[in-house]
mmCIF file of C-alpha atoms and ligand atoms in Angstrom:
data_model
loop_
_atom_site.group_PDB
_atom_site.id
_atom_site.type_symbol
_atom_site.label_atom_id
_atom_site.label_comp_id
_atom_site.label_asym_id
_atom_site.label_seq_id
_atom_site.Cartn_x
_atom_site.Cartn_y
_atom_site.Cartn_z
ATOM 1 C CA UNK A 1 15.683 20.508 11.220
ATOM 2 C CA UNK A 2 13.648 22.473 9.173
ATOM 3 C CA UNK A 3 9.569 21.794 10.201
ATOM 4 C CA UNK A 4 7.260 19.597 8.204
ATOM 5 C CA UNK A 5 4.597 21.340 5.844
ATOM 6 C CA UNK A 6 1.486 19.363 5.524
ATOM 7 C CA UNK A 7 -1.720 20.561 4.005
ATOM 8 C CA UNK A 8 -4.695 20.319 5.596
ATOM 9 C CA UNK A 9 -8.354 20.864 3.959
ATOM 10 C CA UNK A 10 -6.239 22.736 1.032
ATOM 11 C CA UNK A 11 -3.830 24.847 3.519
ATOM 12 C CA UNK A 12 0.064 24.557 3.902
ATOM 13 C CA UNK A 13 0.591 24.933 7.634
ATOM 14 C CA UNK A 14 3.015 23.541 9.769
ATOM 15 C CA UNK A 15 2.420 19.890 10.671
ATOM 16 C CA UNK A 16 2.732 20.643 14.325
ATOM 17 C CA UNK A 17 -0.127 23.315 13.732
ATOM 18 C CA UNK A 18 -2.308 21.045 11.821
ATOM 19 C CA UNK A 19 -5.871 20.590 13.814
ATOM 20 C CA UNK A 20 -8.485 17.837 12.937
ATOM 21 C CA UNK A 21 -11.923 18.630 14.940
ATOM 22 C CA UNK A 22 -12.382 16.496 17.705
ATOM 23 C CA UNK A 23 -15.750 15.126 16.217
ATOM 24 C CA UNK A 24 -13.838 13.785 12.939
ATOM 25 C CA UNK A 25 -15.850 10.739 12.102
ATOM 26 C CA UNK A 26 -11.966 9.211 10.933
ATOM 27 C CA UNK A 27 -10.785 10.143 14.819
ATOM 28 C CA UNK A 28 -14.890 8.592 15.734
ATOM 29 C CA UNK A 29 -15.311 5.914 13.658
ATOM 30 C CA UNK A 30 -12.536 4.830 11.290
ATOM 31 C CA UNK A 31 -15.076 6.691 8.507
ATOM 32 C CA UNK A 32 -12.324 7.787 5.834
ATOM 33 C CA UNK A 33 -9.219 6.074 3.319
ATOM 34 C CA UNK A 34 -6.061 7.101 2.558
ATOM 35 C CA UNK A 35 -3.406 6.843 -0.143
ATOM 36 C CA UNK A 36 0.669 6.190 0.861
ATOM 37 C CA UNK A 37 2.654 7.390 -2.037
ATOM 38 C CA UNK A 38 6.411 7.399 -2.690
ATOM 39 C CA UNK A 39 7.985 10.482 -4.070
ATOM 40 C CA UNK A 40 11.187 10.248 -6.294
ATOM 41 C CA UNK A 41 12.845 13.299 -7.652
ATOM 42 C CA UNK A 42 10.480 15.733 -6.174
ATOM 43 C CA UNK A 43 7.441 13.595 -8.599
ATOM 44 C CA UNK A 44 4.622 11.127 -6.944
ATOM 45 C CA UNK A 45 4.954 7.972 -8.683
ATOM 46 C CA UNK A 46 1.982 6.827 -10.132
ATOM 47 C CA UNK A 47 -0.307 9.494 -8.477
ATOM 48 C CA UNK A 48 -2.855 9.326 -11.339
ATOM 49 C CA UNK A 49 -3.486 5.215 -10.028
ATOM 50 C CA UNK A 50 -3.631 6.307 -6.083
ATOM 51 C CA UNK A 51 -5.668 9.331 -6.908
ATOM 52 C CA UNK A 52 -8.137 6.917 -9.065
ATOM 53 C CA UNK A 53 -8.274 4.068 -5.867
ATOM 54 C CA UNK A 54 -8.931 7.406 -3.542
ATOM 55 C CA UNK A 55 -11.793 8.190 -5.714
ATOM 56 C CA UNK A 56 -13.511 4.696 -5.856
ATOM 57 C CA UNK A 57 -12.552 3.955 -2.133
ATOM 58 C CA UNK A 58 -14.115 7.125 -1.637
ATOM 59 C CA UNK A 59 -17.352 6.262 -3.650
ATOM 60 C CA UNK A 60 -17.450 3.048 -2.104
ATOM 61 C CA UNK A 61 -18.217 4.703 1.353
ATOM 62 C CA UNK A 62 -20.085 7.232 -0.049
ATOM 63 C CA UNK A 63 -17.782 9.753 0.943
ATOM 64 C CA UNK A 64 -17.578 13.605 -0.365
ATOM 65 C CA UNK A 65 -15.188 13.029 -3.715
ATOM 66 C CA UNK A 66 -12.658 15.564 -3.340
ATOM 67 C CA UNK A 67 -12.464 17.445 -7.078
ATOM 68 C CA UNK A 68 -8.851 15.338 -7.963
ATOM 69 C CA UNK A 69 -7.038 18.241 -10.327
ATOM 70 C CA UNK A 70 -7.472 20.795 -6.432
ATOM 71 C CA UNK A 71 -6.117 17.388 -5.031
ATOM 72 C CA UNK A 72 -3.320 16.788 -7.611
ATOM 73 C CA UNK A 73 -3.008 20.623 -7.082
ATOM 74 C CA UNK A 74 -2.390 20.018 -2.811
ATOM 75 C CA UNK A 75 0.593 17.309 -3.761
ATOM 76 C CA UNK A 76 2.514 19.420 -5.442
ATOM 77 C CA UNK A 77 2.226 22.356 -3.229
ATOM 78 C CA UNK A 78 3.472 20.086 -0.257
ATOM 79 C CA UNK A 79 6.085 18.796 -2.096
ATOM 80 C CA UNK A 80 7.110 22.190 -3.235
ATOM 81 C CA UNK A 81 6.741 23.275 0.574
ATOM 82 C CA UNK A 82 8.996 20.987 1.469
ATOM 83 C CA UNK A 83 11.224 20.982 -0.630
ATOM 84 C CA UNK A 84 11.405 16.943 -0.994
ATOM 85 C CA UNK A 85 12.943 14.853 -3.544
ATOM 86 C CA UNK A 86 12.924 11.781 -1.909
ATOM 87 C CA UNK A 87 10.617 10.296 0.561
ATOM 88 C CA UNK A 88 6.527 9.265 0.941
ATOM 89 C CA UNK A 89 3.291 10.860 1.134
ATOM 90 C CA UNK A 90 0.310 10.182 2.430
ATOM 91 C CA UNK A 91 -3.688 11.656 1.780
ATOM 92 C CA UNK A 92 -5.878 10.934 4.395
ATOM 93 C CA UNK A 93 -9.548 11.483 3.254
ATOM 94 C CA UNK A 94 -12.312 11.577 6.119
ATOM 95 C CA UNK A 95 -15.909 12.312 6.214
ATOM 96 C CA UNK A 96 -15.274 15.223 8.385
ATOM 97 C CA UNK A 97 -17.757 16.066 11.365
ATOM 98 C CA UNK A 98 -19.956 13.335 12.278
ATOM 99 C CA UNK A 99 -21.847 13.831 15.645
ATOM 100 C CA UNK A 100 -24.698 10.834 14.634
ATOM 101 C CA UNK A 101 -24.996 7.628 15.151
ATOM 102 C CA UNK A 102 -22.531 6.153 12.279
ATOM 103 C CA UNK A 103 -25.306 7.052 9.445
ATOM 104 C CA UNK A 104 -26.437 8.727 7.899
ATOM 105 C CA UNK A 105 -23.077 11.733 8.350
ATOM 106 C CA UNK A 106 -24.374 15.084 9.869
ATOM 107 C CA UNK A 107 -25.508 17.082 7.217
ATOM 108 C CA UNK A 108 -23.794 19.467 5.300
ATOM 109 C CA UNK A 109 -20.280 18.653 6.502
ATOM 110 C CA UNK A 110 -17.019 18.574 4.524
ATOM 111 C CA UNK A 111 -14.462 16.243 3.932
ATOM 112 C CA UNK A 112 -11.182 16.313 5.769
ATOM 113 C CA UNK A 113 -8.243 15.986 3.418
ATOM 114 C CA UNK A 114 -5.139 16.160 5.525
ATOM 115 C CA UNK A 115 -1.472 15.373 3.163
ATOM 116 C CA UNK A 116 1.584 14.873 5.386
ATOM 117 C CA UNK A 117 4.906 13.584 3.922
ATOM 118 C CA UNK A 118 7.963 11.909 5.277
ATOM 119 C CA UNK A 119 11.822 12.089 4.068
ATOM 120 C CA UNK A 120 12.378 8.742 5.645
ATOM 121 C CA UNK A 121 10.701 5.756 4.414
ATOM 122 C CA UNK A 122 12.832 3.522 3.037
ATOM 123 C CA UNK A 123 13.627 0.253 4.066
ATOM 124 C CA UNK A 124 18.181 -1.175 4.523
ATOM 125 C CA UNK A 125 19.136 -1.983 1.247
ATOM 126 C CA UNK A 126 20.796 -5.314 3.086
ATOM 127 C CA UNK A 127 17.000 -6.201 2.826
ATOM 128 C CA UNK A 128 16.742 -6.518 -0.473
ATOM 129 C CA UNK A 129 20.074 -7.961 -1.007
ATOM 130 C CA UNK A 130 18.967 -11.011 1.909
ATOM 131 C CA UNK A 131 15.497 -10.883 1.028
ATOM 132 C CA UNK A 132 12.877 -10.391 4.191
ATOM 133 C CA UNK A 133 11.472 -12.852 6.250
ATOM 134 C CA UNK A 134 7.600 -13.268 7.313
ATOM 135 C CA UNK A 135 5.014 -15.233 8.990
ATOM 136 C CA UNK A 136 1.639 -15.870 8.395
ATOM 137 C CA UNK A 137 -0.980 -14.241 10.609
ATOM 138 C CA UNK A 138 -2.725 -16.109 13.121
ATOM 139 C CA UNK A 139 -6.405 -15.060 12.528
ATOM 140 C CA UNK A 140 -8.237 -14.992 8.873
ATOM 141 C CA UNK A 141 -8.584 -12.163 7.039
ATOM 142 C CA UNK A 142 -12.390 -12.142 5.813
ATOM 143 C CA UNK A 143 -12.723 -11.750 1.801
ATOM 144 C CA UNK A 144 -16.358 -10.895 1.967
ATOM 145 C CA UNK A 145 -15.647 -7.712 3.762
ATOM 146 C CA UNK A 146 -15.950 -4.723 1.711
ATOM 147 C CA UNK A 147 -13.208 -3.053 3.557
ATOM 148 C CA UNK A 148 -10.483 -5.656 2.567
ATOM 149 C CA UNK A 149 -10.318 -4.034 -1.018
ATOM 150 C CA UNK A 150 -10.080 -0.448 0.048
ATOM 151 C CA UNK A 151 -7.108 1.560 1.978
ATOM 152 C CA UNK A 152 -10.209 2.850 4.614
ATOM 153 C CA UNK A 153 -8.902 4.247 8.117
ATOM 154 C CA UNK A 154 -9.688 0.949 10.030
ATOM 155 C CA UNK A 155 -5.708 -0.775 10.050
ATOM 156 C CA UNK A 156 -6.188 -2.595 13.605
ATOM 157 C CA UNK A 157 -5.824 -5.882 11.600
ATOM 158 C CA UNK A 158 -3.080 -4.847 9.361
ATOM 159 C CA UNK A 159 -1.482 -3.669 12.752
ATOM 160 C CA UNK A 160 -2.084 -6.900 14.704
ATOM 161 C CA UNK A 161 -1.037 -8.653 11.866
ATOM 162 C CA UNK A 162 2.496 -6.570 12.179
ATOM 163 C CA UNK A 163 3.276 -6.780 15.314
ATOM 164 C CA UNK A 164 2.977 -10.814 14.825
ATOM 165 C CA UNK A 165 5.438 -10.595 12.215
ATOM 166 C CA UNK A 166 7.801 -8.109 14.241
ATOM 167 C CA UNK A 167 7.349 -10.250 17.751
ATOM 168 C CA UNK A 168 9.162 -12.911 15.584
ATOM 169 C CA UNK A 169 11.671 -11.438 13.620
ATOM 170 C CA UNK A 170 10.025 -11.140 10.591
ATOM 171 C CA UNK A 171 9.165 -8.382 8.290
ATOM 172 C CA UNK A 172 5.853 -9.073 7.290
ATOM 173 C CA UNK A 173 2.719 -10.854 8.196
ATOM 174 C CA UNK A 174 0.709 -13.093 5.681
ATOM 175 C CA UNK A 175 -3.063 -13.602 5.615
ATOM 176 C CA UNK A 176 -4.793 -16.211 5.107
ATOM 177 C CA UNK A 177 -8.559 -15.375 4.356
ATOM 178 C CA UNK A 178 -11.196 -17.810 5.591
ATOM 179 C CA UNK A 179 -10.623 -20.389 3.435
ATOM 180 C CA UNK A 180 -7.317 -20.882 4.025
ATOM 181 C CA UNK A 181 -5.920 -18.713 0.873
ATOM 182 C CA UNK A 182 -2.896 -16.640 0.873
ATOM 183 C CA UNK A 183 -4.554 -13.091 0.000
ATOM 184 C CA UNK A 184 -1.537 -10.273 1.066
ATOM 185 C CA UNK A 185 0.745 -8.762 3.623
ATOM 186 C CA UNK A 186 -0.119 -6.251 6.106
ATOM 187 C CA UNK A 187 1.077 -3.503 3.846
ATOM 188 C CA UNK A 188 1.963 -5.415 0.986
ATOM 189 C CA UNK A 189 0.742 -7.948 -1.477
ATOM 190 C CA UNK A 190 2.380 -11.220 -2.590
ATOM 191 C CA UNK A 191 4.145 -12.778 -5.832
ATOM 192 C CA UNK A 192 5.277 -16.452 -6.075
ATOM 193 C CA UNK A 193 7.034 -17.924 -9.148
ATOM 194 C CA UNK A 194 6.729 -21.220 -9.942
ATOM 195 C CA UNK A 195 9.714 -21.583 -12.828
ATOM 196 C CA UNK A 196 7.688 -19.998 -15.525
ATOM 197 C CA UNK A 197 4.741 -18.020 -14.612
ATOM 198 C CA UNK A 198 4.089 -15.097 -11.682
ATOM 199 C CA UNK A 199 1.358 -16.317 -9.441
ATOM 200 C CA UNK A 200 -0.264 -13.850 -7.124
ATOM 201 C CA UNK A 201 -3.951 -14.230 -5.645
ATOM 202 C CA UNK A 202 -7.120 -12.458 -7.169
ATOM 203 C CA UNK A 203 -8.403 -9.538 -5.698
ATOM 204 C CA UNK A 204 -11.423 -12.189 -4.991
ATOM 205 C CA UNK A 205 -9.434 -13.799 -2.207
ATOM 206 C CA UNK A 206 -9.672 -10.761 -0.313
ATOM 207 C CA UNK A 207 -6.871 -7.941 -0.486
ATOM 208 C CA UNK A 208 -6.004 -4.503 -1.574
ATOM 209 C CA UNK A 209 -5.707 -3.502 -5.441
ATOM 210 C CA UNK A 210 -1.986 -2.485 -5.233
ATOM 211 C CA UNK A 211 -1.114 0.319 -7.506
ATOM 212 C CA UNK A 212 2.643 -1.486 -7.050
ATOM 213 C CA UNK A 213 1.085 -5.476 -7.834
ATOM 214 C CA UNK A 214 -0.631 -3.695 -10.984
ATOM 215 C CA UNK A 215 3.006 -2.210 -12.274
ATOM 216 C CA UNK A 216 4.725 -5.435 -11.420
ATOM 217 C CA UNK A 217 1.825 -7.408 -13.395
ATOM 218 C CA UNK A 218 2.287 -4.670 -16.136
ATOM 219 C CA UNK A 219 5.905 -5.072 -16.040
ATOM 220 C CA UNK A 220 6.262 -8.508 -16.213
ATOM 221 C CA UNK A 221 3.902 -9.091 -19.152
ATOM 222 C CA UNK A 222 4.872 -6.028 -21.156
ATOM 223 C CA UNK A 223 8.305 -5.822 -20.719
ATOM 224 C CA UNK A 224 9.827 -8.956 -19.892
ATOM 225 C CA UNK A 225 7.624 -11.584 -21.279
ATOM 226 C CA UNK A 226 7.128 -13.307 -18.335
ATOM 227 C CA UNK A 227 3.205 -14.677 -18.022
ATOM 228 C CA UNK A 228 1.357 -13.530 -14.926
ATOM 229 C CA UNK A 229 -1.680 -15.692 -13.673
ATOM 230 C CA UNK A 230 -4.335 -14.353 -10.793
ATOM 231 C CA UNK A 231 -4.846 -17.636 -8.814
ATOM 232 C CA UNK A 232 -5.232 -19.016 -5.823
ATOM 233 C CA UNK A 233 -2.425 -19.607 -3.544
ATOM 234 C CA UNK A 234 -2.322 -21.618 0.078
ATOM 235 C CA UNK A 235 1.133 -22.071 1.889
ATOM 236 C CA UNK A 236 1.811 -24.764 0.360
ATOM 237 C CA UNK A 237 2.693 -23.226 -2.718
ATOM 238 C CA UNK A 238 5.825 -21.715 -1.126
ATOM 239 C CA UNK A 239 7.550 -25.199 -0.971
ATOM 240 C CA UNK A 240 6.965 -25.304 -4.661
ATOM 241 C CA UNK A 241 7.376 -22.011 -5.530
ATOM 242 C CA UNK A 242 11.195 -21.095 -6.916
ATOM 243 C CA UNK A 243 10.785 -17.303 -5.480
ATOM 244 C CA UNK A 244 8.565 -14.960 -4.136
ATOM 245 C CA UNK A 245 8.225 -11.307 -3.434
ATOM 246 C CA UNK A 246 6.059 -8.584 -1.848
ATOM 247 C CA UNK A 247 5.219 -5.350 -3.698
ATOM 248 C CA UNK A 248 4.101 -1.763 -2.102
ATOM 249 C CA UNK A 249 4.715 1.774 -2.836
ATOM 250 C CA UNK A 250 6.728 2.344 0.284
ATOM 251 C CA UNK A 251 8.796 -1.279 -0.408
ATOM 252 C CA UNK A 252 8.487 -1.609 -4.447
ATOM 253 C CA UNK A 253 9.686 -5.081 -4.651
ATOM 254 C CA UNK A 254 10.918 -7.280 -1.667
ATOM 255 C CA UNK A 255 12.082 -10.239 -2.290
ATOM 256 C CA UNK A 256 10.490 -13.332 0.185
ATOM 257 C CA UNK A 257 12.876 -15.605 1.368
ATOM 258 C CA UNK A 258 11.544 -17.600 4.370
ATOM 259 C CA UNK A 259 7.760 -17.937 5.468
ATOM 260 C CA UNK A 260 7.298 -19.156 9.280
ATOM 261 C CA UNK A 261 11.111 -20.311 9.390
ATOM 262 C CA UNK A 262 10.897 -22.456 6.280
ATOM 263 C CA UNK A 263 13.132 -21.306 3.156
ATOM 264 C CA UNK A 264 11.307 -20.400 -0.064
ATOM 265 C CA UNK A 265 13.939 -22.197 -2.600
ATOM 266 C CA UNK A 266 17.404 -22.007 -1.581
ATOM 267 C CA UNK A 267 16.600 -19.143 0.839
ATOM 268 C CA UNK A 268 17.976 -16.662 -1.321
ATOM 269 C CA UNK A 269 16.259 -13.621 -3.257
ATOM 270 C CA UNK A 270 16.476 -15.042 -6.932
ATOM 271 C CA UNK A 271 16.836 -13.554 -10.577
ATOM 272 C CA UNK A 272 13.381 -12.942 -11.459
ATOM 273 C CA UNK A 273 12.852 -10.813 -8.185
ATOM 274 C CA UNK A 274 15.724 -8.809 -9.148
ATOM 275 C CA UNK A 275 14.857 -8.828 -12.545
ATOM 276 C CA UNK A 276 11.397 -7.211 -11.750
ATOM 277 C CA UNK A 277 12.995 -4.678 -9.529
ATOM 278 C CA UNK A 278 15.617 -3.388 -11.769
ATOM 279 C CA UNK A 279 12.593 -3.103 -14.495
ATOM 280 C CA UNK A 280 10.682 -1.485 -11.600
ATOM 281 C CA UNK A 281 13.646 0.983 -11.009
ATOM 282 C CA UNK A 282 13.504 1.680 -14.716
ATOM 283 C CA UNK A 283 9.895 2.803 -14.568
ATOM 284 C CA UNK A 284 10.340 5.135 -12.265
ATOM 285 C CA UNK A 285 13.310 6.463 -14.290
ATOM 286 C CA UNK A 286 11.362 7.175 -17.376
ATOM 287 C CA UNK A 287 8.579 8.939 -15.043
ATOM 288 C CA UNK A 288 10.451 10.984 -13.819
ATOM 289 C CA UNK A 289 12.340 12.138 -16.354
HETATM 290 C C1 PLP B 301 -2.916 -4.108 2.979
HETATM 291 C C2 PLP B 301 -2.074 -3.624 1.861
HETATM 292 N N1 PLP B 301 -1.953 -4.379 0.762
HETATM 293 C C3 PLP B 301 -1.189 -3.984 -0.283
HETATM 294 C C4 PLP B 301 -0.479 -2.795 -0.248
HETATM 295 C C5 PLP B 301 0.344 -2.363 -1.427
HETATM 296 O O1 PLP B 301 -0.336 -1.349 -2.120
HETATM 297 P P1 PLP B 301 0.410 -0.301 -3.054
HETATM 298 O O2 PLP B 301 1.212 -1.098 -4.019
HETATM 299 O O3 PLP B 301 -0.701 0.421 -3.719
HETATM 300 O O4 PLP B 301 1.251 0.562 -2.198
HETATM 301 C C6 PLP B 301 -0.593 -1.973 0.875
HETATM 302 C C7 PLP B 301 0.134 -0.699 0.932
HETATM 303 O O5 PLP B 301 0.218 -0.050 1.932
HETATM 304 C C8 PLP B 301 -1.410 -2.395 1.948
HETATM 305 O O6 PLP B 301 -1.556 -1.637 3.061
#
């Protein structure tokens, strides 16, 4: 198999050659965000969107903003390296060298900016057909956090919260913040329909801007006149709700049949979720044409 090309700090090398300095604060302290992107036709969908969350993540933690036309620049090199059509990408963005104590950085350091992609990403089409199972997570998620509403380095929760979900069979993992709201998936956020309108919680209760939850909302509203309301959610909206999905770059649109071994509906994936996705699949059509 021919070997990966990443680009690290602006450099194609071999992924297998790539270095990060043992000091990294992002290998120290979790100090850095990333972006995971999927790639159709050799294009990054939406890259503009991730490349805009990148930058505000990144001024959020006051880390060095990386110019975004060198980064833009970087993602098309790899891709061109590699010679992908299909697959996922990610940017990893650290604070580079940090041999204080947490703050302030050392001085005069640069940022890391390491972009690695994968051919392999996507998940059975049987999956979508059945629609995925999950469960929700046994510990909150906080909503006051200021990390909850960034892709930063520090995934131990999103992690936990995964292998929950896998140790029983089940896709994904739910949170619940501290008040008892349904805020998103480990690496997904969540849809419900009620019959008429697309419900999904407000960035308020606690979860990540998804570039894929703002194309859905987009989608829905735009294209397909279906009204979309930011509310709040708790599980006992899924034994009202006539279907729900998750949404993610990686996923696009999963439909959510079964939520700690209750159905949602008549356990099945049902025509709105399809709808969306075929509209989805349409998007990325015109994008990349
Ligand atoms: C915690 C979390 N929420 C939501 C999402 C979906 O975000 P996006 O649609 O931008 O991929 C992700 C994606 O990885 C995630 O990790």
């Amino acid at each position: 198999m021919k070997q990966e090309i990443c680009s690290l700090n602006g450099n194609l090398l071999p992924l297998a050659e790539a270095k990060v300095a043992a000091d990294d604060g992002g290998l120290l302290y979790g100090d850095g965000i990333f972006e995971t992107m999927r790639i159709y036709r050799g294009r990054v969908f939406r890259l503009e969107e991730h490349l805009q969350r990148l930058e505000e993540g990144a001024a959020h933690l006051s880390l060095p903003v990386p110019d975004l036309g060198v980064l833009h620049n970087s993602v098309e090199k790899v891709i061109a390296a590699n010679n992908l059509t299909e697959g996922s990408m990610r940017l990893t963005l650290t604070g580079g060298s940090n041999r204080r104590a947490l703050w302030p950085r050392s001085l005069n350091t640069e940022a890391t900016i390491l972009i690695t992609v994968r051919k392999t990403s996507v998940y059975p089409e049987q999956l979508y057909l059945q629609g995925c199972r999950a469960v929700v997570v046994s510990f909150p998620r906080n909503e006051a956090s200021p990390l909850v509403r960034i892709k930063s380095l520090n995934y131990l929760e999103n992690m936990l919260g995964k292998k929950e979900a896998l140790q029983q069979d089940c896709l994904e993992g739910l949170f619940l913040n501290t008040r008892g709201e349904l805020t998103e998936g480990t690496t997904s956020n969540l849809f419900l329909f009620d019959g008429k309108t697309l419900l999904t919680p407000p960035i308020e209760c606690g979860l990540l801007p998804g570039i894929t939850r703002a194309t859905v909302i987009e989608l829905a509203c735009k294209k397909m006149g279906i009204p979309v309301q930011e509310t709040m959610l708790n599980k006992g909206d899924f034994k009202r709700a006539a279907e729900a999905f998750l949404t993610a770059s990686i996923m696009e649109i999963m439909p959510l049949v079964t939520v700690d071994g209750n159905n949602i509906a008549d356990g099945n994936p049902g025509p709105v979720s399809k709808a969306l996705l075929a509209e989805y699949q349409k998007a990325i059509g015109d994008l990349c044409q």
